[in-house]
Structures are given as structure tokens and as C-alpha cells.
PDB file of C-alpha atoms in Angstrom:
ATOM      1  CA  UNK Y   1     -68.706  91.586  -3.173  1.00  0.00           C
ATOM      2  CA  UNK Y   2     -67.271  94.735  -1.635  1.00  0.00           C
ATOM      3  CA  UNK Y   3     -63.550  95.414  -1.480  1.00  0.00           C
ATOM      4  CA  UNK Y   4     -63.740  95.736   2.323  1.00  0.00           C
ATOM      5  CA  UNK Y   5     -65.305  92.272   2.633  1.00  0.00           C
ATOM      6  CA  UNK Y   6     -62.549  90.397   0.717  1.00  0.00           C
ATOM      7  CA  UNK Y   7     -59.754  90.925   3.307  1.00  0.00           C
ATOM      8  CA  UNK Y   8     -62.157  89.941   6.092  1.00  0.00           C
ATOM      9  CA  UNK Y   9     -63.094  86.775   4.189  1.00  0.00           C
ATOM     10  CA  UNK Y  10     -59.388  85.889   3.830  1.00  0.00           C
ATOM     11  CA  UNK Y  11     -58.892  86.256   7.598  1.00  0.00           C
ATOM     12  CA  UNK Y  12     -61.933  84.096   8.373  1.00  0.00           C
ATOM     13  CA  UNK Y  13     -60.921  81.343   5.935  1.00  0.00           C
ATOM     14  CA  UNK Y  14     -57.250  81.345   6.933  1.00  0.00           C
ATOM     15  CA  UNK Y  15     -54.352  83.210   5.458  1.00  0.00           C
ATOM     16  CA  UNK Y  16     -52.591  82.012   2.342  1.00  0.00           C
ATOM     17  CA  UNK Y  17     -48.981  82.429   1.391  1.00  0.00           C
ATOM     18  CA  UNK Y  18     -47.364  85.843   1.389  1.00  0.00           C
ATOM     19  CA  UNK Y  19     -46.221  87.606  -1.762  1.00  0.00           C
ATOM     20  CA  UNK Y  20     -42.948  85.662  -1.486  1.00  0.00           C
ATOM     21  CA  UNK Y  21     -44.801  82.295  -1.484  1.00  0.00           C
ATOM     22  CA  UNK Y  22     -44.074  81.658   2.192  1.00  0.00           C
ATOM     23  CA  UNK Y  23     -46.741  80.550   4.649  1.00  0.00           C
ATOM     24  CA  UNK Y  24     -46.477  82.199   8.076  1.00  0.00           C
ATOM     25  CA  UNK Y  25     -47.229  80.374  11.357  1.00  0.00           C
ATOM     26  CA  UNK Y  26     -45.983  81.723  14.696  1.00  0.00           C
ATOM     27  CA  UNK Y  27     -42.358  82.845  14.360  1.00  0.00           C
ATOM     28  CA  UNK Y  28     -41.758  80.546  11.360  1.00  0.00           C
ATOM     29  CA  UNK Y  29     -42.488  80.552   7.644  1.00  0.00           C
ATOM     30  CA  UNK Y  30     -42.822  77.444   5.479  1.00  0.00           C
ATOM     31  CA  UNK Y  31     -42.122  77.187   1.759  1.00  0.00           C
ATOM     32  CA  UNK Y  32     -42.475  74.634  -1.034  1.00  0.00           C
ATOM     33  CA  UNK Y  33     -40.143  76.690  -3.260  1.00  0.00           C
ATOM     34  CA  UNK Y  34     -37.852  73.724  -4.051  1.00  0.00           C
ATOM     35  CA  UNK Y  35     -40.669  71.852  -5.802  1.00  0.00           C
ATOM     36  CA  UNK Y  36     -42.154  68.350  -5.977  1.00  0.00           C
ATOM     37  CA  UNK Y  37     -45.000  69.220  -3.625  1.00  0.00           C
ATOM     38  CA  UNK Y  38     -47.434  71.997  -2.811  1.00  0.00           C
ATOM     39  CA  UNK Y  39     -48.427  73.499   0.527  1.00  0.00           C
ATOM     40  CA  UNK Y  40     -52.210  73.897   0.713  1.00  0.00           C
ATOM     41  CA  UNK Y  41     -52.595  75.532   4.139  1.00  0.00           C
ATOM     42  CA  UNK Y  42     -50.654  76.354   7.302  1.00  0.00           C
ATOM     43  CA  UNK Y  43     -52.053  77.355  10.703  1.00  0.00           C
ATOM     44  CA  UNK Y  44     -51.065  77.336  14.379  1.00  0.00           C
ATOM     45  CA  UNK Y  45     -48.203  78.863  16.307  1.00  0.00           C
ATOM     46  CA  UNK Y  46     -45.920  75.869  16.870  1.00  0.00           C
ATOM     47  CA  UNK Y  47     -46.552  75.554  20.605  1.00  0.00           C
ATOM     48  CA  UNK Y  48     -47.504  72.340  22.415  1.00  0.00           C
ATOM     49  CA  UNK Y  49     -51.158  73.419  22.695  1.00  0.00           C
ATOM     50  CA  UNK Y  50     -51.304  74.987  19.206  1.00  0.00           C
ATOM     51  CA  UNK Y  51     -48.999  73.005  16.901  1.00  0.00           C
ATOM     52  CA  UNK Y  52     -48.359  74.136  13.351  1.00  0.00           C
ATOM     53  CA  UNK Y  53     -50.746  72.240  11.078  1.00  0.00           C
ATOM     54  CA  UNK Y  54     -49.258  72.016   7.593  1.00  0.00           C
ATOM     55  CA  UNK Y  55     -51.398  70.543   4.807  1.00  0.00           C
ATOM     56  CA  UNK Y  56     -49.610  69.497   1.622  1.00  0.00           C
ATOM     57  CA  UNK Y  57     -49.763  67.368  -1.533  1.00  0.00           C
ATOM     58  CA  UNK Y  58     -46.746  65.356  -2.702  1.00  0.00           C
ATOM     59  CA  UNK Y  59     -46.632  64.740  -6.451  1.00  0.00           C
ATOM     60  CA  UNK Y  60     -43.584  62.495  -6.433  1.00  0.00           C
ATOM     61  CA  UNK Y  61     -42.267  59.379  -4.752  1.00  0.00           C
ATOM     62  CA  UNK Y  62     -38.868  61.090  -4.464  1.00  0.00           C
ATOM     63  CA  UNK Y  63     -37.558  63.267  -1.661  1.00  0.00           C
ATOM     64  CA  UNK Y  64     -38.858  66.847  -1.408  1.00  0.00           C
ATOM     65  CA  UNK Y  65     -37.581  69.657   0.792  1.00  0.00           C
ATOM     66  CA  UNK Y  66     -39.684  71.915   3.025  1.00  0.00           C
ATOM     67  CA  UNK Y  67     -37.863  75.183   3.714  1.00  0.00           C
ATOM     68  CA  UNK Y  68     -38.461  76.529   7.247  1.00  0.00           C
ATOM     69  CA  UNK Y  69     -37.375  80.043   8.182  1.00  0.00           C
ATOM     70  CA  UNK Y  70     -37.486  81.855  11.487  1.00  0.00           C
ATOM     71  CA  UNK Y  71     -39.310  85.139  11.021  1.00  0.00           C
ATOM     72  CA  UNK Y  72     -39.685  86.126  14.649  1.00  0.00           C
ATOM     73  CA  UNK Y  73     -37.510  85.925  17.700  1.00  0.00           C
ATOM     74  CA  UNK Y  74     -36.586  82.360  18.662  1.00  0.00           C
ATOM     75  CA  UNK Y  75     -34.847  82.449  22.066  1.00  0.00           C
ATOM     76  CA  UNK Y  76     -32.040  79.972  22.727  1.00  0.00           C
ATOM     77  CA  UNK Y  77     -32.257  77.212  25.328  1.00  0.00           C
ATOM     78  CA  UNK Y  78     -35.560  78.404  26.788  1.00  0.00           C
ATOM     79  CA  UNK Y  79     -38.578  76.091  26.907  1.00  0.00           C
ATOM     80  CA  UNK Y  80     -41.972  77.507  27.655  1.00  0.00           C
ATOM     81  CA  UNK Y  81     -45.469  77.226  26.204  1.00  0.00           C
ATOM     82  CA  UNK Y  82     -44.917  80.087  23.765  1.00  0.00           C
ATOM     83  CA  UNK Y  83     -44.058  79.212  20.195  1.00  0.00           C
ATOM     84  CA  UNK Y  84     -40.588  80.003  19.011  1.00  0.00           C
ATOM     85  CA  UNK Y  85     -38.739  78.911  22.125  1.00  0.00           C
ATOM     86  CA  UNK Y  86     -36.610  76.430  20.207  1.00  0.00           C
ATOM     87  CA  UNK Y  87     -39.457  73.888  20.180  1.00  0.00           C
ATOM     88  CA  UNK Y  88     -41.593  73.540  17.052  1.00  0.00           C
ATOM     89  CA  UNK Y  89     -44.579  71.208  17.464  1.00  0.00           C
ATOM     90  CA  UNK Y  90     -45.969  70.175  14.054  1.00  0.00           C
ATOM     91  CA  UNK Y  91     -48.701  68.088  12.488  1.00  0.00           C
ATOM     92  CA  UNK Y  92     -48.196  67.460   8.789  1.00  0.00           C
ATOM     93  CA  UNK Y  93     -51.200  66.251   6.756  1.00  0.00           C
ATOM     94  CA  UNK Y  94     -49.913  64.847   3.473  1.00  0.00           C
ATOM     95  CA  UNK Y  95     -51.917  63.748   0.443  1.00  0.00           C
ATOM     96  CA  UNK Y  96     -50.219  61.071  -1.664  1.00  0.00           C
ATOM     97  CA  UNK Y  97     -50.705  62.548  -5.151  1.00  0.00           C
ATOM     98  CA  UNK Y  98     -47.824  60.504  -6.629  1.00  0.00           C
ATOM     99  CA  UNK Y  99     -49.906  57.632  -8.115  1.00  0.00           C
ATOM    100  CA  UNK Y 100     -47.711  55.135  -6.224  1.00  0.00           C
ATOM    101  CA  UNK Y 101     -48.275  53.600  -2.770  1.00  0.00           C
ATOM    102  CA  UNK Y 102     -45.942  54.597   0.051  1.00  0.00           C
ATOM    103  CA  UNK Y 103     -44.777  51.845   2.404  1.00  0.00           C
ATOM    104  CA  UNK Y 104     -42.410  54.028   4.473  1.00  0.00           C
ATOM    105  CA  UNK Y 105     -41.844  57.742   4.948  1.00  0.00           C
ATOM    106  CA  UNK Y 106     -38.644  59.379   6.182  1.00  0.00           C
ATOM    107  CA  UNK Y 107     -38.014  62.879   7.502  1.00  0.00           C
ATOM    108  CA  UNK Y 108     -34.518  64.335   7.806  1.00  0.00           C
ATOM    109  CA  UNK Y 109     -33.496  67.664   9.319  1.00  0.00           C
ATOM    110  CA  UNK Y 110     -30.725  69.681   7.692  1.00  0.00           C
ATOM    111  CA  UNK Y 111     -29.283  72.976   8.869  1.00  0.00           C
ATOM    112  CA  UNK Y 112     -27.381  73.297   5.584  1.00  0.00           C
ATOM    113  CA  UNK Y 113     -29.196  72.047   2.499  1.00  0.00           C
ATOM    114  CA  UNK Y 114     -27.824  68.682   1.404  1.00  0.00           C
ATOM    115  CA  UNK Y 115     -25.725  68.256   4.561  1.00  0.00           C
ATOM    116  CA  UNK Y 116     -26.887  65.954   7.360  1.00  0.00           C
ATOM    117  CA  UNK Y 117     -27.519  67.583  10.717  1.00  0.00           C
ATOM    118  CA  UNK Y 118     -24.913  66.779  13.384  1.00  0.00           C
ATOM    119  CA  UNK Y 119     -25.137  66.728  17.175  1.00  0.00           C
ATOM    120  CA  UNK Y 120     -23.477  70.113  17.681  1.00  0.00           C
ATOM    121  CA  UNK Y 121     -25.882  72.135  15.520  1.00  0.00           C
ATOM    122  CA  UNK Y 122     -28.697  71.966  18.114  1.00  0.00           C
ATOM    123  CA  UNK Y 123     -31.267  70.865  15.515  1.00  0.00           C
ATOM    124  CA  UNK Y 124     -33.040  67.534  16.106  1.00  0.00           C
ATOM    125  CA  UNK Y 125     -36.276  65.613  16.480  1.00  0.00           C
ATOM    126  CA  UNK Y 126     -36.306  66.161  20.254  1.00  0.00           C
ATOM    127  CA  UNK Y 127     -33.032  64.244  20.630  1.00  0.00           C
ATOM    128  CA  UNK Y 128     -32.753  64.782  24.380  1.00  0.00           C
ATOM    129  CA  UNK Y 129     -36.070  62.987  24.957  1.00  0.00           C
ATOM    130  CA  UNK Y 130     -35.695  59.537  23.364  1.00  0.00           C
ATOM    131  CA  UNK Y 131     -39.191  58.333  24.304  1.00  0.00           C
ATOM    132  CA  UNK Y 132     -40.965  61.403  22.954  1.00  0.00           C
ATOM    133  CA  UNK Y 133     -44.740  61.139  22.807  1.00  0.00           C
ATOM    134  CA  UNK Y 134     -44.701  63.978  20.273  1.00  0.00           C
ATOM    135  CA  UNK Y 135     -43.787  61.700  17.349  1.00  0.00           C
ATOM    136  CA  UNK Y 136     -46.347  59.562  15.538  1.00  0.00           C
ATOM    137  CA  UNK Y 137     -48.476  58.829  12.487  1.00  0.00           C
ATOM    138  CA  UNK Y 138     -52.009  57.674  11.809  1.00  0.00           C
ATOM    139  CA  UNK Y 139     -50.924  55.377   8.928  1.00  0.00           C
ATOM    140  CA  UNK Y 140     -47.582  53.963  10.099  1.00  0.00           C
ATOM    141  CA  UNK Y 141     -47.465  51.896  13.288  1.00  0.00           C
ATOM    142  CA  UNK Y 142     -43.723  52.208  13.957  1.00  0.00           C
ATOM    143  CA  UNK Y 143     -41.143  54.960  13.790  1.00  0.00           C
ATOM    144  CA  UNK Y 144     -37.386  54.587  14.029  1.00  0.00           C
ATOM    145  CA  UNK Y 145     -35.264  57.524  15.180  1.00  0.00           C
ATOM    146  CA  UNK Y 146     -31.704  57.857  13.884  1.00  0.00           C
ATOM    147  CA  UNK Y 147     -30.082  60.703  15.776  1.00  0.00           C
ATOM    148  CA  UNK Y 148     -26.386  60.420  14.951  1.00  0.00           C
ATOM    149  CA  UNK Y 149     -24.601  61.246  12.703  1.00  0.00           C
ATOM    150  CA  UNK Y 150     -27.811  62.775  11.299  1.00  0.00           C
ATOM    151  CA  UNK Y 151     -31.356  63.479  12.492  1.00  0.00           C
ATOM    152  CA  UNK Y 152     -33.859  61.195  10.767  1.00  0.00           C
ATOM    153  CA  UNK Y 153     -37.276  59.712  11.511  1.00  0.00           C
ATOM    154  CA  UNK Y 154     -38.373  56.682   9.497  1.00  0.00           C
ATOM    155  CA  UNK Y 155     -42.062  55.775   9.684  1.00  0.00           C
ATOM    156  CA  UNK Y 156     -42.842  52.168   8.687  1.00  0.00           C
ATOM    157  CA  UNK Y 157     -45.293  49.280   9.134  1.00  0.00           C
ATOM    158  CA  UNK Y 158     -48.057  50.879   7.126  1.00  0.00           C
ATOM    159  CA  UNK Y 159     -49.192  51.932   3.667  1.00  0.00           C
ATOM    160  CA  UNK Y 160     -50.525  55.150   2.181  1.00  0.00           C
ATOM    161  CA  UNK Y 161     -52.148  54.421  -1.160  1.00  0.00           C
ATOM    162  CA  UNK Y 162     -52.275  56.948  -3.982  1.00  0.00           C
ATOM    163  CA  UNK Y 163     -55.081  59.436  -3.384  1.00  0.00           C
ATOM    164  CA  UNK Y 164     -55.030  58.877   0.395  1.00  0.00           C
ATOM    165  CA  UNK Y 165     -53.659  61.082   3.183  1.00  0.00           C
ATOM    166  CA  UNK Y 166     -51.415  60.505   6.164  1.00  0.00           C
ATOM    167  CA  UNK Y 167     -50.832  62.653   9.240  1.00  0.00           C
ATOM    168  CA  UNK Y 168     -47.457  62.891  10.951  1.00  0.00           C
ATOM    169  CA  UNK Y 169     -46.820  64.435  14.350  1.00  0.00           C
ATOM    170  CA  UNK Y 170     -43.302  65.817  14.939  1.00  0.00           C
ATOM    171  CA  UNK Y 171     -41.410  67.818  17.517  1.00  0.00           C
ATOM    172  CA  UNK Y 172     -38.444  69.713  16.126  1.00  0.00           C
ATOM    173  CA  UNK Y 173     -36.028  71.206  18.625  1.00  0.00           C
ATOM    174  CA  UNK Y 174     -33.607  73.910  17.522  1.00  0.00           C
ATOM    175  CA  UNK Y 175     -31.657  74.968  20.593  1.00  0.00           C
ATOM    176  CA  UNK Y 176     -29.169  77.106  18.671  1.00  0.00           C
ATOM    177  CA  UNK Y 177     -31.568  78.582  16.106  1.00  0.00           C
ATOM    178  CA  UNK Y 178     -30.481  79.569  12.630  1.00  0.00           C
ATOM    179  CA  UNK Y 179     -32.556  81.736  10.265  1.00  0.00           C
ATOM    180  CA  UNK Y 180     -33.306  78.811   7.902  1.00  0.00           C
ATOM    181  CA  UNK Y 181     -33.336  75.011   8.064  1.00  0.00           C
ATOM    182  CA  UNK Y 182     -34.708  72.215   5.909  1.00  0.00           C
ATOM    183  CA  UNK Y 183     -37.052  69.270   6.440  1.00  0.00           C
ATOM    184  CA  UNK Y 184     -36.416  66.598   3.802  1.00  0.00           C
ATOM    185  CA  UNK Y 185     -39.511  64.432   3.246  1.00  0.00           C
ATOM    186  CA  UNK Y 186     -38.873  61.112   1.508  1.00  0.00           C
ATOM    187  CA  UNK Y 187     -41.780  58.746   0.729  1.00  0.00           C
ATOM    188  CA  UNK Y 188     -40.715  55.143   0.027  1.00  0.00           C
ATOM    189  CA  UNK Y 189     -42.420  52.911  -2.522  1.00  0.00           C
ATOM    190  CA  UNK Y 190     -42.464  49.082  -2.564  1.00  0.00           C
ATOM    191  CA  UNK Y 191     -39.375  47.397  -4.004  1.00  0.00           C
ATOM    192  CA  UNK Y 192     -40.032  45.635  -7.277  1.00  0.00           C
TER     193      UNK Y 192
END
């Protein structure tokens, strides 16, 4: 295979992570640097018509943290169809590689790692639009939004067995953007 053909093949098959391990999509990068899971692919721009599609494997039934960084300009308080306008539309395809079934799955946004997001930080799961049609899952029938004093989404009324995948649809709004924020992903196993 020629050296010229290899970069073209990478473009056609989709880009992988950069040298720093970060996956670029629109004005954001995504990283599994804190461990417990592995990103397999990322595509899209983050807009309504072209959401970020993140494919990952979770190896644990404990919480893992996806690190999201802004790498392009993210204007404040301006909604339009372009990605990076404080609205990040996402679809997250997750393979349960933990060897345990999941009966719930929670997402939590954090502007500071380990500290719950608060109303004034501008980061939320589309808090201003309580009936958002941009939140859902193909394996969990119900989701519960807890918006204060933190920003959490709990998906329930379903099961994802070991070796099976689940897709989540999220809308993250960040109206006062910071260069980095965190998406805590916490699969729940049955109580014994």
C-alpha cells in the first residue's frame, strides 16, 4: 500500500484520536483519559442535524468520566444550526462490556470534576426546555431529569445485558462555555 493512500484511507474510514488521545468532533474534543471505558469512534459536528455520535465500550459497572473540551469558538447565548453555539446534540452508543446487566444508567454534568453543576454555571441537559424531545434511549423507557442542585439524567425501566449495546440521545446546553467540562456516566446494576 502506498504512503499516499494511507492518509486517504484514514479520512474515508473516519478519523481516530489525535496524538493526545482526544477525538475531535465540531468545536469539541472527547477523551476517555480518566479510564474505565474506551472511545471507539466519534463523528458529527454537534448540531441538531448532525449530532456528535460517540461510540464507546464500558468495562465497569462503576461511574466513568468523559472529558469534553471546547477546541473551537463556542459563542455565548446564541442558538443557531451551527455546532458550537452552546448547544451540543449527542448520540452515545455504549457497549456493556462489564459482564453485569445494567438496569439504570445515569449521566451527570460537571463543570469542575467531582463538583455537581449548579444553576448559575450555564451547563445543563437543556434545563430551560423541560419537555425536551432531544433526550431518550432505545433500551430504557423512562428518563428522570434532576436539574437542581445538580444536572442529572437517570434512564430507567429497561435492561442492557452484558455484551449488548444501548443508545442514548442527549442535548447538552452550555450557555456560559468553559474550556473543559465532564460527563459522568454511571451504569446501575441490580441490587442483590
